[in-house]
mmCIF file of C-alpha atoms in Angstrom:
data_model
loop_
_atom_site.group_PDB
_atom_site.id
_atom_site.type_symbol
_atom_site.label_atom_id
_atom_site.label_comp_id
_atom_site.label_asym_id
_atom_site.label_seq_id
_atom_site.Cartn_x
_atom_site.Cartn_y
_atom_site.Cartn_z
ATOM 1 C CA MET A 199 -175.562 67.676 72.185
ATOM 2 C CA SER A 200 -174.529 65.064 74.705
ATOM 3 C CA ILE A 201 -171.657 66.059 76.960
ATOM 4 C CA ALA A 202 -171.040 62.635 78.510
ATOM 5 C CA PRO A 203 -167.324 61.819 78.227
ATOM 6 C CA ALA A 204 -166.276 59.154 75.749
ATOM 7 C CA ASN A 205 -164.190 57.507 78.427
ATOM 8 C CA PRO A 206 -165.198 58.617 81.926
ATOM 9 C CA ALA A 207 -162.487 56.445 83.494
ATOM 10 C CA ALA A 208 -159.709 58.424 81.798
ATOM 11 C CA PRO A 209 -157.867 60.619 84.344
ATOM 12 C CA LEU A 210 -158.478 64.335 84.241
ATOM 13 C CA SER A 211 -155.026 65.093 85.634
ATOM 14 C CA ALA A 212 -151.491 63.846 85.996
ATOM 15 C CA LYS A 213 -152.108 63.277 89.709
ATOM 16 C CA PRO A 214 -152.640 59.609 90.630
ATOM 17 C CA ALA A 215 -156.147 58.682 91.704
ATOM 18 C CA PRO A 216 -156.550 58.848 95.497
ATOM 19 C CA LYS A 217 -156.629 55.612 97.468
ATOM 20 C CA LEU A 218 -159.342 55.926 100.072
ATOM 21 C CA ASP A 219 -160.776 53.626 102.693
ATOM 22 C CA GLU A 220 -164.446 53.626 101.711
ATOM 23 C CA ARG A 221 -165.455 52.370 105.174
ATOM 24 C CA THR A 222 -164.001 55.490 106.817
ATOM 25 C CA PRO A 223 -165.778 58.880 106.590
ATOM 26 C CA LEU A 224 -164.076 61.228 104.166
ATOM 27 C CA LEU A 225 -165.495 64.297 105.911
ATOM 28 C CA GLN A 226 -167.142 64.717 109.312
ATOM 29 C CA VAL A 227 -168.597 68.040 110.434
ATOM 30 C CA LYS A 228 -169.003 67.929 114.205
ATOM 31 C CA ASP A 229 -171.004 70.595 116.061
ATOM 32 C CA LEU A 230 -169.814 73.374 113.736
ATOM 33 C CA ALA A 231 -170.833 76.911 114.705
ATOM 34 C CA VAL A 232 -169.981 79.971 112.596
ATOM 35 C CA SER A 233 -171.065 83.527 113.344
ATOM 36 C CA PHE A 234 -170.617 86.957 111.757
ATOM 37 C CA ASP A 235 -170.021 90.350 113.290
ATOM 38 C CA ASN A 236 -173.038 92.661 113.304
ATOM 39 C CA ARG A 237 -172.214 96.279 114.072
ATOM 40 C CA SER A 238 -175.821 97.113 114.880
ATOM 41 C CA GLY A 239 -176.359 94.299 117.357
ATOM 42 C CA PRO A 240 -175.331 90.840 118.565
ATOM 43 C CA ARG A 241 -173.370 88.492 116.318
ATOM 44 C CA ILE A 242 -175.352 86.695 113.621
ATOM 45 C CA GLN A 243 -175.235 82.928 114.130
ATOM 46 C CA ALA A 244 -175.192 81.618 110.548
ATOM 47 C CA VAL A 245 -174.380 78.022 111.521
ATOM 48 C CA ASP A 246 -175.129 76.621 114.966
ATOM 49 C CA GLY A 247 -174.214 73.019 115.755
ATOM 50 C CA VAL A 248 -174.234 71.459 112.268
ATOM 51 C CA ARG A 249 -173.357 67.757 112.074
ATOM 52 C CA MET A 250 -172.950 65.688 108.925
ATOM 53 C CA THR A 251 -170.827 62.879 107.469
ATOM 54 C CA ILE A 252 -169.728 62.102 103.905
ATOM 55 C CA TYR A 253 -168.126 58.864 102.676
ATOM 56 C CA PRO A 254 -166.099 58.301 99.476
ATOM 57 C CA ARG A 255 -168.331 57.939 96.373
ATOM 58 C CA GLN A 256 -171.286 59.227 98.383
ATOM 59 C CA THR A 257 -173.483 62.178 97.465
ATOM 60 C CA LEU A 258 -174.820 64.153 100.414
ATOM 61 C CA ALA A 259 -177.517 66.642 99.404
ATOM 62 C CA VAL A 260 -177.894 69.671 101.672
ATOM 63 C CA VAL A 261 -181.269 71.338 101.214
ATOM 64 C CA GLY A 262 -183.146 74.209 102.792
ATOM 65 C CA GLU A 263 -184.263 77.717 101.980
ATOM 66 C CA SER A 264 -181.899 80.617 101.328
ATOM 67 C CA GLY A 265 -180.076 81.803 104.446
ATOM 68 C CA CYS A 266 -180.255 78.502 106.339
ATOM 69 C CA GLY A 267 -176.457 78.032 106.417
ATOM 70 C CA LYS A 268 -175.844 75.589 103.539
ATOM 71 C CA SER A 269 -173.204 77.613 101.700
ATOM 72 C CA VAL A 270 -171.548 78.867 104.906
ATOM 73 C CA THR A 271 -171.075 75.250 106.024
ATOM 74 C CA ALA A 272 -169.470 74.304 102.704
ATOM 75 C CA MET A 273 -167.300 77.430 102.510
ATOM 76 C CA SER A 274 -166.112 76.941 106.091
ATOM 77 C CA THR A 275 -164.597 73.625 105.021
ATOM 78 C CA LEU A 276 -162.134 75.519 102.792
ATOM 79 C CA HIS A 277 -161.789 78.618 105.028
ATOM 80 C CA LEU A 278 -163.542 80.719 102.398
ATOM 81 C CA VAL A 279 -165.570 82.532 105.055
ATOM 82 C CA PRO A 280 -163.789 85.882 105.582
ATOM 83 C CA ARG A 281 -162.478 86.206 109.162
ATOM 84 C CA PRO A 282 -163.317 88.835 110.335
ATOM 85 C CA PRO A 283 -166.267 89.385 110.144
ATOM 86 C CA GLY A 284 -166.775 85.589 110.270
ATOM 87 C CA ARG A 285 -165.592 83.420 113.157
ATOM 88 C CA PHE A 286 -165.436 79.715 114.010
ATOM 89 C CA ASP A 287 -167.157 79.576 117.394
ATOM 90 C CA ARG A 288 -166.761 75.850 117.991
ATOM 91 C CA GLY A 289 -166.709 72.458 116.320
ATOM 92 C CA GLN A 290 -164.517 70.327 114.092
ATOM 93 C CA ILE A 291 -164.270 69.570 110.367
ATOM 94 C CA LEU A 292 -162.455 66.223 110.174
ATOM 95 C CA PHE A 293 -161.053 65.290 106.746
ATOM 96 C CA GLN A 294 -159.371 62.091 105.598
ATOM 97 C CA THR A 295 -155.976 63.233 104.268
ATOM 98 C CA ASP A 296 -153.111 61.068 103.010
ATOM 99 C CA ALA A 297 -151.461 61.488 106.414
ATOM 100 C CA GLY A 298 -154.584 60.558 108.367
ATOM 101 C CA GLN A 299 -157.589 62.406 109.766
ATOM 102 C CA ALA A 300 -157.089 66.157 110.220
ATOM 103 C CA ASP A 301 -159.236 68.927 111.721
ATOM 104 C CA LEU A 302 -159.476 71.588 109.005
ATOM 105 C CA VAL A 303 -160.773 74.180 111.488
ATOM 106 C CA THR A 304 -157.305 74.308 113.062
ATOM 107 C CA TYR A 305 -155.448 74.622 109.747
ATOM 108 C CA SER A 306 -153.412 77.731 108.963
ATOM 109 C CA GLU A 307 -153.855 79.585 105.671
ATOM 110 C CA SER A 308 -150.779 77.918 104.170
ATOM 111 C CA GLN A 309 -152.033 74.463 105.201
ATOM 112 C CA ILE A 310 -155.537 74.950 103.830
ATOM 113 C CA ARG A 311 -154.131 76.133 100.479
ATOM 114 C CA LYS A 312 -152.693 72.657 99.954
ATOM 115 C CA ILE A 313 -156.179 71.199 100.431
ATOM 116 C CA ARG A 314 -158.199 73.870 98.620
ATOM 117 C CA GLY A 315 -158.599 73.058 94.930
ATOM 118 C CA ASN A 316 -156.549 69.887 95.294
ATOM 119 C CA ASP A 317 -158.197 67.437 97.721
ATOM 120 C CA ILE A 318 -161.376 69.498 98.114
ATOM 121 C CA ALA A 319 -162.756 71.558 95.226
ATOM 122 C CA MET A 320 -165.801 73.780 95.012
ATOM 123 C CA ILE A 321 -168.231 74.768 92.289
ATOM 124 C CA PHE A 322 -169.788 78.124 93.142
ATOM 125 C CA GLN A 323 -173.384 79.005 92.387
ATOM 126 C CA GLU A 324 -172.606 82.218 90.490
ATOM 127 C CA PRO A 325 -170.328 81.480 87.497
ATOM 128 C CA MET A 326 -170.945 85.009 86.196
ATOM 129 C CA THR A 327 -169.008 86.504 89.116
ATOM 130 C CA SER A 328 -166.763 83.612 90.203
ATOM 131 C CA LEU A 329 -164.510 83.793 87.135
ATOM 132 C CA ASN A 330 -161.970 86.616 86.920
ATOM 133 C CA PRO A 331 -162.896 88.777 83.882
ATOM 134 C CA VAL A 332 -159.306 89.904 83.165
ATOM 135 C CA TYR A 333 -157.773 86.419 82.868
ATOM 136 C CA THR A 334 -158.357 83.905 80.108
ATOM 137 C CA ILE A 335 -160.221 80.674 80.776
ATOM 138 C CA GLY A 336 -157.012 78.723 80.187
ATOM 139 C CA ASP A 337 -155.069 80.784 82.738
ATOM 140 C CA GLN A 338 -157.721 80.196 85.379
ATOM 141 C CA ILE A 339 -157.972 76.432 84.843
ATOM 142 C CA MET A 340 -154.199 75.973 84.602
ATOM 143 C CA GLU A 341 -153.527 77.979 87.778
ATOM 144 C CA ALA A 342 -154.758 75.216 90.081
ATOM 145 C CA ILE A 343 -153.056 72.505 88.003
ATOM 146 C CA LEU A 344 -149.657 74.227 88.168
ATOM 147 C CA LEU A 345 -150.111 74.987 91.866
ATOM 148 C CA HIS A 346 -150.940 71.441 92.975
ATOM 149 C CA GLN A 347 -149.262 69.187 90.395
ATOM 150 C CA ARG A 348 -145.640 68.872 89.398
ATOM 151 C CA VAL A 349 -146.157 69.356 85.677
ATOM 152 C CA THR A 350 -144.852 71.682 82.999
ATOM 153 C CA PRO A 351 -147.032 74.431 81.520
ATOM 154 C CA ASP A 352 -147.435 72.347 78.340
ATOM 155 C CA VAL A 353 -148.742 69.357 80.319
ATOM 156 C CA ALA A 354 -150.972 71.659 82.364
ATOM 157 C CA ARG A 355 -152.419 72.981 79.133
ATOM 158 C CA GLN A 356 -153.156 69.424 77.950
ATOM 159 C CA ILE A 357 -154.901 68.642 81.245
ATOM 160 C CA ALA A 358 -156.955 71.849 80.943
ATOM 161 C CA VAL A 359 -157.978 70.953 77.379
ATOM 162 C CA GLN A 360 -159.028 67.469 78.495
ATOM 163 C CA ALA A 361 -160.992 68.878 81.432
ATOM 164 C CA MET A 362 -162.868 71.272 79.136
ATOM 165 C CA ASN A 363 -163.542 68.470 76.676
ATOM 166 C CA GLU A 364 -164.886 66.256 79.468
ATOM 167 C CA VAL A 365 -167.554 68.818 80.375
ATOM 168 C CA GLY A 366 -168.622 69.326 76.764
ATOM 169 C CA ILE A 367 -167.017 72.644 75.834
ATOM 170 C CA PRO A 368 -166.518 72.564 72.044
ATOM 171 C CA ARG A 369 -163.115 73.398 70.506
ATOM 172 C CA PRO A 370 -161.346 73.521 73.883
ATOM 173 C CA GLU A 371 -157.906 74.183 72.348
ATOM 174 C CA GLU A 372 -159.180 77.408 70.803
ATOM 175 C CA ARG A 373 -161.321 78.504 73.747
ATOM 176 C CA LEU A 374 -158.511 78.313 76.293
ATOM 177 C CA SER A 375 -157.495 81.797 75.132
ATOM 178 C CA ALA A 376 -161.038 83.191 75.435
ATOM 179 C CA TYR A 377 -162.223 85.411 78.305
ATOM 180 C CA PRO A 378 -165.263 84.726 80.524
ATOM 181 C CA HIS A 379 -167.408 87.372 78.812
ATOM 182 C CA GLN A 380 -167.054 85.393 75.559
ATOM 183 C CA PHE A 381 -168.873 82.411 77.127
ATOM 184 C CA SER A 382 -172.579 81.988 77.777
ATOM 185 C CA GLY A 383 -173.812 81.441 81.320
ATOM 186 C CA GLY A 384 -174.095 77.692 80.825
ATOM 187 C CA MET A 385 -170.608 77.485 79.322
ATOM 188 C CA ARG A 386 -169.175 79.436 82.261
ATOM 189 C CA GLN A 387 -170.729 76.928 84.621
ATOM 190 C CA ARG A 388 -169.048 74.130 82.663
ATOM 191 C CA VAL A 389 -165.744 75.973 82.976
ATOM 192 C CA MET A 390 -166.250 76.108 86.748
ATOM 193 C CA ILE A 391 -166.827 72.350 86.813
ATOM 194 C CA ALA A 392 -163.748 71.727 84.640
ATOM 195 C CA MET A 393 -161.658 73.849 87.037
ATOM 196 C CA ALA A 394 -162.974 71.934 90.041
ATOM 197 C CA LEU A 395 -162.307 68.498 88.550
ATOM 198 C CA ALA A 396 -158.918 69.185 86.938
ATOM 199 C CA CYS A 397 -156.962 68.177 90.059
ATOM 200 C CA GLN A 398 -159.020 65.043 90.779
ATOM 201 C CA PRO A 399 -160.361 66.085 94.200
ATOM 202 C CA LYS A 400 -161.501 63.611 96.850
ATOM 203 C CA LEU A 401 -164.466 65.833 97.711
ATOM 204 C CA LEU A 402 -166.456 68.164 95.476
ATOM 205 C CA LEU A 403 -168.532 70.901 97.117
ATOM 206 C CA ALA A 404 -171.188 71.694 94.507
ATOM 207 C CA ASP A 405 -173.111 74.825 95.474
ATOM 208 C CA GLU A 406 -176.080 74.956 93.080
ATOM 209 C CA PRO A 407 -173.899 73.570 90.238
ATOM 210 C CA THR A 408 -176.631 73.712 87.587
ATOM 211 C CA THR A 409 -178.240 77.059 88.411
ATOM 212 C CA ALA A 410 -177.410 78.673 85.047
ATOM 213 C CA LEU A 411 -178.278 75.659 82.904
ATOM 214 C CA ASP A 412 -181.494 74.650 81.179
ATOM 215 C CA VAL A 413 -183.164 71.391 82.158
ATOM 216 C CA THR A 414 -181.592 69.287 79.390
ATOM 217 C CA ILE A 415 -178.036 70.452 80.050
ATOM 218 C CA GLN A 416 -178.657 70.227 83.799
ATOM 219 C CA ALA A 417 -179.419 66.514 83.449
ATOM 220 C CA GLN A 418 -176.292 65.978 81.333
ATOM 221 C CA ILE A 419 -174.063 67.801 83.818
ATOM 222 C CA LEU A 420 -175.427 65.790 86.755
ATOM 223 C CA GLU A 421 -174.963 62.545 84.814
ATOM 224 C CA LEU A 422 -171.376 63.588 84.068
ATOM 225 C CA LEU A 423 -170.717 64.233 87.757
ATOM 226 C CA ARG A 424 -172.123 60.800 88.650
ATOM 227 C CA GLU A 425 -169.855 59.071 86.117
ATOM 228 C CA LEU A 426 -166.774 60.949 87.283
ATOM 229 C CA GLN A 427 -167.707 60.258 90.897
ATOM 230 C CA ALA A 428 -167.955 56.511 90.255
ATOM 231 C CA SER A 429 -164.613 56.318 88.446
ATOM 232 C CA ARG A 430 -162.666 58.432 90.952
ATOM 233 C CA GLN A 431 -164.232 57.527 94.351
ATOM 234 C CA MET A 432 -165.094 61.226 94.610
ATOM 235 C CA ALA A 433 -167.599 62.323 97.239
ATOM 236 C CA ILE A 434 -170.015 65.173 96.536
ATOM 237 C CA MET A 435 -171.746 67.644 98.829
ATOM 238 C CA LEU A 436 -174.612 68.831 96.653
ATOM 239 C CA ILE A 437 -176.222 72.068 97.808
ATOM 240 C CA THR A 438 -179.515 72.640 96.030
ATOM 241 C CA HIS A 439 -183.101 73.877 96.298
ATOM 242 C CA ALA A 440 -184.377 71.394 93.704
ATOM 243 C CA LEU A 441 -185.866 68.376 95.437
ATOM 244 C CA GLY A 442 -186.174 66.618 92.092
ATOM 245 C CA VAL A 443 -182.390 66.828 91.713
ATOM 246 C CA VAL A 444 -182.046 65.488 95.266
ATOM 247 C CA ALA A 445 -184.335 62.506 94.594
ATOM 248 C CA GLU A 446 -182.417 61.565 91.454
ATOM 249 C CA ASN A 447 -178.840 62.144 92.580
ATOM 250 C CA ALA A 448 -178.460 62.000 96.369
ATOM 251 C CA ASP A 449 -177.629 59.052 98.601
ATOM 252 C CA VAL A 450 -178.168 60.912 101.886
ATOM 253 C CA VAL A 451 -180.125 64.123 102.543
ATOM 254 C CA CYS A 452 -179.441 66.775 105.172
ATOM 255 C CA VAL A 453 -182.267 69.303 105.659
ATOM 256 C CA MET A 454 -181.228 72.596 107.286
ATOM 257 C CA TYR A 455 -183.066 75.558 108.765
ATOM 258 C CA ALA A 456 -181.767 78.553 110.748
ATOM 259 C CA GLY A 457 -178.214 77.206 110.794
ATOM 260 C CA ARG A 458 -179.179 73.786 112.181
ATOM 261 C CA VAL A 459 -179.903 70.317 110.823
ATOM 262 C CA VAL A 460 -183.609 69.521 111.240
ATOM 263 C CA GLU A 461 -183.585 66.117 109.490
ATOM 264 C CA TYR A 462 -180.930 63.702 108.226
ATOM 265 C CA ALA A 463 -181.622 60.357 106.518
ATOM 266 C CA ASN A 464 -180.976 58.358 103.370
ATOM 267 C CA VAL A 465 -182.851 59.683 100.371
ATOM 268 C CA PHE A 466 -185.507 56.940 100.273
ATOM 269 C CA ASP A 467 -186.372 57.186 103.973
ATOM 270 C CA LEU A 468 -186.579 60.961 103.822
ATOM 271 C CA PHE A 469 -188.952 61.016 100.848
ATOM 272 C CA ASP A 470 -190.992 58.008 102.031
ATOM 273 C CA GLU A 471 -191.352 59.049 105.672
ATOM 274 C CA PRO A 472 -190.352 62.657 106.405
ATOM 275 C CA MET A 473 -190.484 63.200 110.176
ATOM 276 C CA HIS A 474 -189.867 66.919 110.744
ATOM 277 C CA PRO A 475 -192.760 69.254 109.815
ATOM 278 C CA TYR A 476 -190.397 71.537 107.876
ATOM 279 C CA THR A 477 -189.310 68.642 105.652
ATOM 280 C CA ARG A 478 -192.950 67.698 105.116
ATOM 281 C CA GLY A 479 -193.635 71.321 104.202
ATOM 282 C CA LEU A 480 -190.862 71.306 101.606
ATOM 283 C CA LEU A 481 -192.250 68.161 100.010
ATOM 284 C CA ARG A 482 -195.875 69.350 100.095
ATOM 285 C CA SER A 483 -194.973 72.598 98.329
ATOM 286 C CA ILE A 484 -194.001 70.675 95.170
ATOM 287 C CA PRO A 485 -196.817 70.576 92.583
ATOM 288 C CA HIS A 486 -197.971 67.098 91.521
ATOM 289 C CA THR A 487 -199.307 66.419 88.037
ATOM 290 C CA ARG A 488 -201.802 63.866 89.382
ATOM 291 C CA GLU A 489 -203.430 66.310 91.795
ATOM 292 C CA LYS A 490 -205.638 69.258 90.850
ATOM 293 C CA SER A 491 -205.692 72.221 93.219
ATOM 294 C CA ASP A 492 -206.361 75.938 93.051
ATOM 295 C CA ARG A 493 -203.172 76.845 94.918
ATOM 296 C CA LEU A 494 -200.053 75.203 96.344
ATOM 297 C CA VAL A 495 -199.534 74.590 100.030
ATOM 298 C CA THR A 496 -196.849 76.968 101.312
ATOM 299 C CA ILE A 497 -194.164 76.003 103.797
ATOM 300 C CA ARG A 498 -195.351 78.795 106.069
ATOM 301 C CA GLU A 499 -198.797 77.217 106.337
ATOM 302 C CA VAL A 500 -197.225 73.965 107.510
ATOM 303 C CA VAL A 501 -194.763 75.333 110.061
ATOM 304 C CA GLU A 502 -197.225 77.823 111.571
ATOM 305 C CA ASN A 503 -199.616 74.978 112.307
ATOM 306 C CA GLU A 504 -198.476 74.025 115.813
ATOM 307 C CA GLU A 505 -200.483 70.813 115.629
ATOM 308 C CA GLN A 506 -197.703 69.593 113.336
ATOM 309 C CA PHE A 507 -195.199 70.119 116.180
ATOM 310 C CA ARG A 508 -197.062 68.498 119.083
ATOM 311 C CA LYS A 509 -195.069 65.268 118.861
ATOM 312 C CA LEU A 510 -192.602 63.574 116.574
ATOM 313 C CA PRO A 511 -194.164 60.755 114.497
ATOM 314 C CA GLY A 512 -192.837 57.375 115.567
ATOM 315 C CA ALA A 513 -191.001 58.739 118.621
ATOM 316 C CA ASP A 514 -191.774 58.452 122.330
ATOM 317 C CA LYS A 515 -194.530 60.658 123.694
ATOM 318 C CA GLY A 516 -193.336 64.141 124.523
ATOM 319 C CA VAL A 517 -190.603 64.366 121.883
ATOM 320 C CA ARG A 518 -191.266 67.589 119.988
ATOM 321 C CA PRO A 519 -189.675 68.752 116.727
ATOM 322 C CA TRP A 520 -187.505 71.841 117.233
ATOM 323 C CA TRP A 521 -188.534 75.112 115.602
ATOM 324 C CA PRO A 522 -186.899 78.470 116.389
ATOM 325 C CA TRP A 523 -190.094 80.541 116.287
ATOM 326 C CA HIS A 524 -192.062 78.448 118.771
ATOM 327 C CA GLU A 525 -192.114 78.767 122.536
ATOM 328 C CA PRO A 526 -189.789 76.182 124.130
ATOM 329 C CA PRO A 527 -191.472 73.435 126.149
ATOM 330 C CA ALA A 528 -191.849 73.957 129.883
ATOM 331 C CA ASP A 529 -189.565 71.064 130.793
ATOM 332 C CA LEU A 530 -186.562 72.353 128.830
ATOM 333 C CA ALA A 531 -183.423 70.663 130.171
ATOM 334 C CA ALA A 532 -181.605 72.620 132.894
ATOM 335 C CA LYS A 533 -178.305 72.158 131.037
ATOM 336 C CA PRO A 534 -179.212 72.690 127.386
ATOM 337 C CA GLY A 535 -175.710 72.083 126.014
ATOM 338 C CA PRO A 536 -173.611 74.007 123.454
ATOM 339 C CA ALA A 537 -176.384 74.147 120.851
ATOM 340 C CA GLY A 538 -178.865 75.702 123.264
ATOM 341 C CA GLU A 539 -182.350 74.260 123.349
ATOM 342 C CA TYR A 540 -181.770 72.149 120.220
ATOM 343 C CA ALA A 541 -180.667 68.515 119.956
ATOM 344 C CA LEU A 542 -180.189 66.280 116.909
ATOM 345 C CA ILE A 543 -181.330 62.804 117.928
ATOM 346 C CA GLU A 544 -181.656 59.467 116.148
ATOM 347 C CA ALA A 545 -185.448 59.268 116.293
ATOM 348 C CA LYS A 546 -185.451 55.886 114.539
ATOM 349 C CA PRO A 547 -182.574 53.753 113.253
ATOM 350 C CA ASN A 548 -180.471 55.799 110.796
ATOM 351 C CA HIS A 549 -182.935 58.716 110.786
ATOM 352 C CA TRP A 550 -182.034 61.876 112.715
ATOM 353 C CA VAL A 551 -184.381 64.752 113.600
ATOM 354 C CA GLY A 552 -183.855 68.105 115.330
ATOM 355 C CA VAL A 553 -185.913 68.234 118.544
ATOM 356 C CA TRP A 554 -186.247 70.301 121.704
ATOM 357 C CA ARG A 555 -183.665 69.291 124.299
ATOM 358 C CA THR A 556 -186.110 68.503 127.116
ATOM 359 C CA ARG A 557 -185.380 66.330 130.121
ATOM 360 C CA GLY A 558 -184.670 62.812 128.979
ATOM 361 C CA VAL A 559 -184.336 63.928 125.347
ATOM 362 C CA GLY A 560 -180.969 65.057 124.073
ATOM 363 C CA GLU A 561 -179.342 65.154 127.512
ATOM 364 C CA ALA A 562 -177.079 62.251 126.573
ATOM 365 C CA VAL A 563 -174.440 62.646 123.871
ATOM 366 C CA GLU A 564 -176.231 62.313 120.530
ATOM 367 C CA ARG A 565 -174.763 59.907 117.968
ATOM 368 C CA MET A 566 -173.217 61.618 114.954
ATOM 369 C CA PRO A 567 -175.289 61.387 111.771
ATOM 370 C CA ASP A 568 -173.284 58.677 110.016
ATOM 371 C CA LEU A 569 -174.759 56.825 107.029
ATOM 372 C CA ASP A 570 -172.369 54.676 105.009
ATOM 373 C CA TYR A 571 -175.054 54.280 102.367
ATOM 374 C CA ARG A 572 -174.741 54.553 98.583
ATOM 375 C CA ILE A 573 -177.603 53.842 96.216
ATOM 376 C CA SER A 574 -175.183 52.423 93.630
ATOM 377 C CA ASP A 575 -174.224 49.687 96.143
ATOM 378 C CA ASP A 576 -177.815 48.744 97.024
ATOM 379 C CA PRO A 577 -179.225 46.316 94.411
ATOM 380 C CA THR A 578 -182.661 46.262 96.090
ATOM 381 C CA ARG A 579 -183.263 49.996 95.793
ATOM 382 C CA ALA A 580 -182.362 51.261 92.345
ATOM 383 C CA LYS A 581 -183.297 54.771 91.283
ATOM 384 C CA SER A 582 -186.139 55.133 88.838
#
């Protein structure tokens, strides 16, 4: 069954579509650091100096292994990191609101509630536990609509029905009164997407949005998100482990490890010419149908080979990719800066790589990763 909407341009809510300046970043994360209390030792630095930029209608894919800080970065945007034990150590999260650019890190709880679910929505990776089991599906979808839009309960119900219909839930009028346990895992994930899109957000934080879906439905859901994104100028931060999903859906890719960005580039440059050894390890660990081998190359084999880290391909001699488990170079800069021995530099035009902050490298202020690039706007580089 196809779940593509009959009319993807039709509004999902009574709220007017946002008017955004597509030349201005919708979201900028600048040197964000988030840590957690650890009773048995020093604080755990989950995110340490993350930088990224998202434009309207752009899809930024954030990839990396579990525990690298992807979800903490996204959840920090909406203050969903519990504080304590969590804490914002430094940095800014600049968001394009109707009143101008605002730093969400400084927002109070009452201020962030006006943003959360309205201008920025999130799809969580565990639909089994993200839905409240004692409330009906209709109650949970309508809650955000009634909170953020000046509509009656009857209109909110109509918007909820339309949202469920848009994501392919059959008989939405009847199923509004159903409870989460009466839905399959895939249907619960669709409910999560309907909830996120009901208020027409400017930015959608999609944390593994197709985890519970089979391959066919996964493709349909991602196609639906692309159509809704195009019609509503919506930006998407797509957190995923699936590099195939990244290649097909992302405009820009941010690769993370140990709470830091190790590579940042548009999707074609990253797949055609990965510069950081960790990124190359991720790509080499994918099986290829054209190649026969007894076993796959593991990421560990790549990153433990220090030959891979002797110099950065295409960069000046002496520039070394950063890796937390290697000994720092002897000429580490005397003033390493707020992110310690790490620096995110533009190694080639519009391609950033995490390197060791040695003398002459990373001592100057590094340019923010900022790529106003969308595949849909580039007629010379269409996706296959």
